[in-house]
mmCIF file of C-alpha atoms and ligand atoms in Angstrom:
data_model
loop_
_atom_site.group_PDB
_atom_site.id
_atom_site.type_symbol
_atom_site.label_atom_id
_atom_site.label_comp_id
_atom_site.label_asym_id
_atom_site.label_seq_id
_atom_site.Cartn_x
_atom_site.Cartn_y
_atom_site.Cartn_z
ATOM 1 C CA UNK M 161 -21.215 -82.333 -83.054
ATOM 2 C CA UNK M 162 -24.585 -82.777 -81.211
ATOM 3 C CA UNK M 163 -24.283 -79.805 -78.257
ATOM 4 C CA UNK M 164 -27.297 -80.205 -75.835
ATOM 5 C CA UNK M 165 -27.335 -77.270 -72.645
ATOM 6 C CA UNK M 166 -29.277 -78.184 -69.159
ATOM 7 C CA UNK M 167 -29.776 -74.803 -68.102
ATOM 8 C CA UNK M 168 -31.010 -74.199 -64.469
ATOM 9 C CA UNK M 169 -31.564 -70.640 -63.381
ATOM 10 C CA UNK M 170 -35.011 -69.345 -62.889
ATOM 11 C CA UNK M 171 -33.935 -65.403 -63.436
ATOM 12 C CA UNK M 172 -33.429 -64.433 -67.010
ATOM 13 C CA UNK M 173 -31.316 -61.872 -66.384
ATOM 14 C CA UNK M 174 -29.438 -63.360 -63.696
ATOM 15 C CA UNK M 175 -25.348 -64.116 -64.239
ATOM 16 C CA UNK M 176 -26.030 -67.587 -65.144
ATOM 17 C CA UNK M 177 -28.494 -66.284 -68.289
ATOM 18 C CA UNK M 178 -25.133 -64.165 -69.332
ATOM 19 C CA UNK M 179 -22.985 -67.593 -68.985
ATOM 20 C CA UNK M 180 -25.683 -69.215 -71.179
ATOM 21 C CA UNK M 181 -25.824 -66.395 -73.745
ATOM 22 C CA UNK M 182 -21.849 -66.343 -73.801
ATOM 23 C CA UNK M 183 -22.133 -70.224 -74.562
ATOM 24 C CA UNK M 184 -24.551 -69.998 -77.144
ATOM 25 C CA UNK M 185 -22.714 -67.126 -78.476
ATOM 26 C CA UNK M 186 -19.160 -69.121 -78.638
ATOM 27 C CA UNK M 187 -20.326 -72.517 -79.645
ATOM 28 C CA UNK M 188 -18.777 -73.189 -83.245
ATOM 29 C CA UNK M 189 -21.479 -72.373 -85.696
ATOM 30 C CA UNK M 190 -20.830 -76.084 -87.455
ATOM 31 C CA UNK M 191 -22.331 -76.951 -83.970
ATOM 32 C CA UNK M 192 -26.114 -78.541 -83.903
ATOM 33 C CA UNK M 193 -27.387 -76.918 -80.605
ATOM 34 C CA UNK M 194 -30.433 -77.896 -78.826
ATOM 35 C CA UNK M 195 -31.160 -76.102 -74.915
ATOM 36 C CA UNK M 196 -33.033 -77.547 -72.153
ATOM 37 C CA UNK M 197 -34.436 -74.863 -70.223
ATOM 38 C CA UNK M 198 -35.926 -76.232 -66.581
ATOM 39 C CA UNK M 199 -37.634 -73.708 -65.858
ATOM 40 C CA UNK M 200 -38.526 -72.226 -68.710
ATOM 41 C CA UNK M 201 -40.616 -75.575 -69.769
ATOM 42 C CA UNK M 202 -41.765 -75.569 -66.287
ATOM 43 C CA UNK M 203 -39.867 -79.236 -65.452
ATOM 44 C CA UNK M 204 -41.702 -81.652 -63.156
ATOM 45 C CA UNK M 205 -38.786 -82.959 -60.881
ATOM 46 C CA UNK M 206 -40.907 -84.817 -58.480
ATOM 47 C CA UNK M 207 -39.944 -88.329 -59.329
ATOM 48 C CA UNK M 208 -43.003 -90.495 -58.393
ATOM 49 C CA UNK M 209 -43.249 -94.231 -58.660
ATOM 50 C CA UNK M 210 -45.063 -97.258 -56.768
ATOM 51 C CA UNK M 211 -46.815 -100.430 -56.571
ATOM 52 C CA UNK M 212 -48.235 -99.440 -60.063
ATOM 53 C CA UNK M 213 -45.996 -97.091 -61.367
ATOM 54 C CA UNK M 214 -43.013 -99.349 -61.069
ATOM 55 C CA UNK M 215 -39.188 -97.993 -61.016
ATOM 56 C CA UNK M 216 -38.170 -100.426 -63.739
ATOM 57 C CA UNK M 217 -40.534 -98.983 -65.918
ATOM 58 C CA UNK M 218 -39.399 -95.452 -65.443
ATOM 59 C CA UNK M 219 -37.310 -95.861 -68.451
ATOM 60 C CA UNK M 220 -39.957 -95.528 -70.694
ATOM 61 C CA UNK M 221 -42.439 -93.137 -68.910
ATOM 62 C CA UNK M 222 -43.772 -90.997 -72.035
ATOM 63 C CA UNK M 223 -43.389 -87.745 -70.204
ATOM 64 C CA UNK M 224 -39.573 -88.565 -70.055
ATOM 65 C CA UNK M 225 -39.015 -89.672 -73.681
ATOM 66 C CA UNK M 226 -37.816 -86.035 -74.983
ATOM 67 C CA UNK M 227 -35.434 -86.073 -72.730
ATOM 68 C CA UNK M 228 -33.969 -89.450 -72.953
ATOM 69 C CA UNK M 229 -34.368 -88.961 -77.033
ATOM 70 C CA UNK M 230 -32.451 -85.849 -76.127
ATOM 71 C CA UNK M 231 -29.398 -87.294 -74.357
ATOM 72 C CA UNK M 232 -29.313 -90.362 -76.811
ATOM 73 C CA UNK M 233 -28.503 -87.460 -79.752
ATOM 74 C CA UNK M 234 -26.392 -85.352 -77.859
ATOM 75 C CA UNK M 235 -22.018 -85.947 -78.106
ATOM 76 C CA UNK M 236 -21.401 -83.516 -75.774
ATOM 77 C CA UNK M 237 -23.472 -82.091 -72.662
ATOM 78 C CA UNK M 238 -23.447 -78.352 -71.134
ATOM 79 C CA UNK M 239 -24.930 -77.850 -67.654
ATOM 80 C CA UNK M 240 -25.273 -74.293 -66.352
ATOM 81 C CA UNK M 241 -26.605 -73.429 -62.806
ATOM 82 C CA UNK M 242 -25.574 -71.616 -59.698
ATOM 83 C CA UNK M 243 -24.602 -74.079 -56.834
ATOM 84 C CA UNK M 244 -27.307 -73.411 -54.175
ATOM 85 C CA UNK M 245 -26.762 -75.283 -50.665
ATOM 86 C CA UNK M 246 -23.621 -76.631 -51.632
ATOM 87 C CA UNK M 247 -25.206 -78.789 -55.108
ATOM 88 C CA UNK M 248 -27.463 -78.671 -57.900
ATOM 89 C CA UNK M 249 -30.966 -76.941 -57.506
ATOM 90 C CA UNK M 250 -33.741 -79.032 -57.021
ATOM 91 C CA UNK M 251 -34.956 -78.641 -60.141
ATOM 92 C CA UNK M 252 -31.756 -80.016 -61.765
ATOM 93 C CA UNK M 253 -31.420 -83.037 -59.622
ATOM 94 C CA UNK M 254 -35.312 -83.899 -60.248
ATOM 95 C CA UNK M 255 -34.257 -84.003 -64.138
ATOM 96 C CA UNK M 256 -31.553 -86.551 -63.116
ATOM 97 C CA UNK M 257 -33.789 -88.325 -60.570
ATOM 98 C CA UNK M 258 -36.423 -88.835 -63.897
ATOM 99 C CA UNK M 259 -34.126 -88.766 -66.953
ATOM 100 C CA UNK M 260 -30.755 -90.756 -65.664
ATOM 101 C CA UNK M 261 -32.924 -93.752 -65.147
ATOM 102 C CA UNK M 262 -31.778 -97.216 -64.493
ATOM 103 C CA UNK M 263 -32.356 -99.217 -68.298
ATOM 104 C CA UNK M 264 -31.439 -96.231 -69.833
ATOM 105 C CA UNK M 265 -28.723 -94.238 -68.432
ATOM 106 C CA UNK M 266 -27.375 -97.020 -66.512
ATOM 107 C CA UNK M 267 -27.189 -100.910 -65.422
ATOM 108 C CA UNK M 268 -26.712 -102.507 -62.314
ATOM 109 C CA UNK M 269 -24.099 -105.160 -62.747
ATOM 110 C CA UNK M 270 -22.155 -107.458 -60.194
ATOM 111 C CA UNK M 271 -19.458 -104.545 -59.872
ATOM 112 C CA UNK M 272 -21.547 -101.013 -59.590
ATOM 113 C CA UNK M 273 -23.424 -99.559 -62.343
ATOM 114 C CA UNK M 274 -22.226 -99.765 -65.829
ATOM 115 C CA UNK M 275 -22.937 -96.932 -68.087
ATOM 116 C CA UNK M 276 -25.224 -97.078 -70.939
ATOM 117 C CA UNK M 277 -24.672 -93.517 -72.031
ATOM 118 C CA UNK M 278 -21.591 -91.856 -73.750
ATOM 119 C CA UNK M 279 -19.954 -88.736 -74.998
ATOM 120 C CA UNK M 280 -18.804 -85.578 -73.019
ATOM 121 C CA UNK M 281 -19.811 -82.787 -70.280
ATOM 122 C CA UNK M 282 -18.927 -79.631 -69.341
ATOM 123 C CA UNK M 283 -20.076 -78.418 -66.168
ATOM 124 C CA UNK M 284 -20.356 -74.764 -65.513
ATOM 125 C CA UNK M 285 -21.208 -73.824 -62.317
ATOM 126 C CA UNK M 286 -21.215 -70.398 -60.124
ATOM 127 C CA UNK M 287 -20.950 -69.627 -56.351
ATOM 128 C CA UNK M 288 -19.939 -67.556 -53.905
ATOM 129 C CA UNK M 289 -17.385 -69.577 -52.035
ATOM 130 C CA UNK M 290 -13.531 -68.586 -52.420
ATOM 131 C CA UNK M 291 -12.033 -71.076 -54.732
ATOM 132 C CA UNK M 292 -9.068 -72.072 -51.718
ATOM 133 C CA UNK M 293 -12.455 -74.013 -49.640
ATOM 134 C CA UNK M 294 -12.972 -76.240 -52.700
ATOM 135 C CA UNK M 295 -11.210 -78.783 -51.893
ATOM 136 C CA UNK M 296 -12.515 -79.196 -48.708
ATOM 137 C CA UNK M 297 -16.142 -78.974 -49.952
ATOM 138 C CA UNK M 298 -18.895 -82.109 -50.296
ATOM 139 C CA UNK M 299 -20.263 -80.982 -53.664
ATOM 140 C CA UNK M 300 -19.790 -77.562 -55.331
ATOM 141 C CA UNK M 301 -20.684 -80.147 -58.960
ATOM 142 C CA UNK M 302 -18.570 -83.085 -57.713
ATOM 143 C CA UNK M 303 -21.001 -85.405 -56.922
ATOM 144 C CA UNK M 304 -23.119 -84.672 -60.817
ATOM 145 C CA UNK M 305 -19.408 -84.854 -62.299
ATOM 146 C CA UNK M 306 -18.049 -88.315 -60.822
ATOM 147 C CA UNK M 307 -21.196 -89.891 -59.057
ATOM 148 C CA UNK M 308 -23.470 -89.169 -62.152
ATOM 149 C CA UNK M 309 -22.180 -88.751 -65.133
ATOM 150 C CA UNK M 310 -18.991 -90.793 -65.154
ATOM 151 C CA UNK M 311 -20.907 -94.196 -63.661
ATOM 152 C CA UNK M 312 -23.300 -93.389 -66.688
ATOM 153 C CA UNK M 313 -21.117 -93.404 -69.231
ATOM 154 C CA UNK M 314 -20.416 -89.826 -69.793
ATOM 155 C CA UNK M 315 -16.525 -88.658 -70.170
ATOM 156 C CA UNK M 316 -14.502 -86.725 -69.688
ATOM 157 C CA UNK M 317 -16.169 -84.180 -67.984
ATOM 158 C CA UNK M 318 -14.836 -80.448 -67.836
ATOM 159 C CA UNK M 319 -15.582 -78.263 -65.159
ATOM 160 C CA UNK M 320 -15.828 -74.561 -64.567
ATOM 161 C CA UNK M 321 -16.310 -73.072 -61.236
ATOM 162 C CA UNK M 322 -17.555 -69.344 -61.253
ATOM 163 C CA UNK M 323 -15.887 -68.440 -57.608
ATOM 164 C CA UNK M 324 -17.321 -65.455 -55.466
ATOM 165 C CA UNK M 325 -19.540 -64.160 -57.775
ATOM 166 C CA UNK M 326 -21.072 -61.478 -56.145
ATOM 167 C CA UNK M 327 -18.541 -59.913 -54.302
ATOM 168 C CA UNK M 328 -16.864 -59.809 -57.852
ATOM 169 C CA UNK M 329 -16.928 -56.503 -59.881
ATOM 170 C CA UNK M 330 -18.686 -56.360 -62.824
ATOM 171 C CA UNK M 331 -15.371 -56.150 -64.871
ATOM 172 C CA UNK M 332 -14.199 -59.657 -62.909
ATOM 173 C CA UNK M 333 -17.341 -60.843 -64.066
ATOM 174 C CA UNK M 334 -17.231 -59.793 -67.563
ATOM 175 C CA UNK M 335 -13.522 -61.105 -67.262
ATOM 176 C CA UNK M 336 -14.863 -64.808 -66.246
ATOM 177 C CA UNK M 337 -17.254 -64.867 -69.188
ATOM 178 C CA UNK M 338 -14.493 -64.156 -71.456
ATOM 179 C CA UNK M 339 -12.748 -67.131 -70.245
ATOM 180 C CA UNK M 340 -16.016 -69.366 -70.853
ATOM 181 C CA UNK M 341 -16.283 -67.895 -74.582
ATOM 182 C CA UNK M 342 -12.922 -69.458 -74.951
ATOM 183 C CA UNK M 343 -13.428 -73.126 -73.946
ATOM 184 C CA UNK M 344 -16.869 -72.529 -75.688
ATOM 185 C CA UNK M 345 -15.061 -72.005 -78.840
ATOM 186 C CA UNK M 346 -12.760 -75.062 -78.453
ATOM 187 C CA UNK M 347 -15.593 -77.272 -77.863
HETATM 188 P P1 FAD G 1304 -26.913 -63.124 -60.007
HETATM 189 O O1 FAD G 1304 -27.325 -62.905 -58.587
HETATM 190 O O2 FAD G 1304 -27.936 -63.056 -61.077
HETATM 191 O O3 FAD G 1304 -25.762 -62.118 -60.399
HETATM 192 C C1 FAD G 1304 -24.594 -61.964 -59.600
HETATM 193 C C2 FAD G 1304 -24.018 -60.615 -59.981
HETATM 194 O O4 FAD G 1304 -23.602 -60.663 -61.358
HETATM 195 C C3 FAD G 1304 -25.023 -59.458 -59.886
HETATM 196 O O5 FAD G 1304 -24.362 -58.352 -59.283
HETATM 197 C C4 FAD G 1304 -25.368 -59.158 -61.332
HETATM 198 O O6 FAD G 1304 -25.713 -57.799 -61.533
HETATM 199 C C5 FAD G 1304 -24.064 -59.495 -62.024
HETATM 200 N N1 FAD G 1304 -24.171 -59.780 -63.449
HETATM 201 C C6 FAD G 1304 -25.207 -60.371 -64.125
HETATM 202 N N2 FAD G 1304 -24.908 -60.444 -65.435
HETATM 203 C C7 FAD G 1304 -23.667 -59.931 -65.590
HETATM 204 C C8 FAD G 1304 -22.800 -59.738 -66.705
HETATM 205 N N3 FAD G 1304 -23.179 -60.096 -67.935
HETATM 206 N N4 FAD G 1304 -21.578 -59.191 -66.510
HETATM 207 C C9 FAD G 1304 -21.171 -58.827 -65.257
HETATM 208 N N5 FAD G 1304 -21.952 -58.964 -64.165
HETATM 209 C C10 FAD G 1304 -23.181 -59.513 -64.316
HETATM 210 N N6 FAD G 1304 -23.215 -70.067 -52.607
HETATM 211 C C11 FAD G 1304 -22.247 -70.907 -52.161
HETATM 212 O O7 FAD G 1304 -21.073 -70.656 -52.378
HETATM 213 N N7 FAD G 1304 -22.555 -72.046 -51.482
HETATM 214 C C12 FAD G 1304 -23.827 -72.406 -51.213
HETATM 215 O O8 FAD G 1304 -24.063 -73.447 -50.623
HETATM 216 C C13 FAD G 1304 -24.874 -71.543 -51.668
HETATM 217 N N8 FAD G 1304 -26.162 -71.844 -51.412
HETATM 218 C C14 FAD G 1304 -27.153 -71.041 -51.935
HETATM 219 C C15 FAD G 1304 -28.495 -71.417 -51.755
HETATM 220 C C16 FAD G 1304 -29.502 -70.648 -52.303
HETATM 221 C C17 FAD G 1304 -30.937 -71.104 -52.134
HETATM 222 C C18 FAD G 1304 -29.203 -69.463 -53.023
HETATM 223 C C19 FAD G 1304 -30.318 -68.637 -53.642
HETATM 224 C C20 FAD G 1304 -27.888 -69.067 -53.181
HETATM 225 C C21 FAD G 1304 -26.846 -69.861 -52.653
HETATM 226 N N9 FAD G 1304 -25.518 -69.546 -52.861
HETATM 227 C C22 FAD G 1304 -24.511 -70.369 -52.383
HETATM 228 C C23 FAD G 1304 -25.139 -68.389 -53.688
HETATM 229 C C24 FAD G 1304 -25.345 -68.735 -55.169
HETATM 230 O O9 FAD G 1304 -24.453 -69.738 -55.577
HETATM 231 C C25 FAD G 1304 -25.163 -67.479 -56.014
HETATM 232 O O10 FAD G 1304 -26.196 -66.592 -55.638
HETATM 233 C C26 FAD G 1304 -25.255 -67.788 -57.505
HETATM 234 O O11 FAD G 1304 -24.259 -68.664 -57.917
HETATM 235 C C27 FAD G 1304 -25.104 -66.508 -58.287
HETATM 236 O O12 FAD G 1304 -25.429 -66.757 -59.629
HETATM 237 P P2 FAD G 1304 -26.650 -65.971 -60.301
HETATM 238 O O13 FAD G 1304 -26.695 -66.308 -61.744
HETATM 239 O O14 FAD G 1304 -27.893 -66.214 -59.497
HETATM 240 O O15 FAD G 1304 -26.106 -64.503 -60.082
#
């Protein structure tokens, strides 16, 4: 299977590098892996368009070809970033903004937008709010689950919410990556 990782975290030794490295790790070695690192490649998520620049053309800007070439191969998706105000970080929603473009990842019909892409997600996510508030919350990955990837195409979609991670210990921690190496190994 095609495996591609969006991984948002700007620290590389921050928790969300260990979930990454655990994934990596775990993924079955039959696997063909490829990582998208935001940061790391420095990712533009200003998405810019105009009079000239028009937004029906934004499915085939150059800059965002990679990317689109990228999700095209992949079966199965893996995001990993912390949940910052209550949602993705900016740099993560920029790559939708540009990448998940209408003509590509989706089509306006009559009904809502119909998806143009397919195959799976995972969603791994960490915070620090107790995991009894989730319900009640806006986001915390439900809006890139069911407003995002499911109206383009993309299911099921499997999430993992990292809950209070830094009032955790370290062993609760180590304890939660454990349980990530497993679905990583089923995958
Ligand atoms: P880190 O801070 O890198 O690490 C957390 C702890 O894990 C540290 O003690 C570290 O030493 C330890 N650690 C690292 N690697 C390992 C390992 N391999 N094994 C064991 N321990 C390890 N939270 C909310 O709930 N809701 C919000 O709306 C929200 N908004 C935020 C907005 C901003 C701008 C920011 C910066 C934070 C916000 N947060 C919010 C908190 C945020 O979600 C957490 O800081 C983040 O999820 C923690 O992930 P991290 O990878 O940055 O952890």
């Amino acid at each position: 299977m095609n495996v591609l990782i969006i991984y948002s975290h700007p620290n590389e030794t921050s928790y969300n590098a260990s979930i990454l490295q655990t994934v990596q790790k775990h993924l079955a070695p039959e696997h063909r892996v490829k990582i998208v690192d935001l940061y790391k490649e420095n990712f533009d998520p200003v998405l810019r368009f105009d009079e000239t620049h028009k937004r029906r053309d934004l499915q085939h800007n150059e800059d965002m070809k990679p990317y689109r070439d990228l999700l095209s191969w992949a079966d199965q998706l893996i995001f990993i970033f912390p949940t910052w105000w209550s949602g993705m970080p900016a740099i993560l929603k920029g790559f939708i903004d540009r990448v998940f473009v209408t003509g590509f990842a989706y089509q306006n019909g009559p009904r809502g937008p119909v998806g143009k892409l397919d195959g799976k997600a995972w969603i791994i996510t960490t915070h620090n709010t107790p995991k009894i508030f989730l319900p009640f919350s806006q986001d915390y990955a439900k809006v890139l689950k069911s407003q995002i990837l499911k109206p383009c195409g993309i299911k099921p979609v499997k999430m993992t919410q990292v809950t209070r991670v830094e009032y955790m210990s370290d062993r609760q921690r180590k304890e939660e990556l454990e349980k990530i190496a497993q679905i990583a190994k089923r995958i």
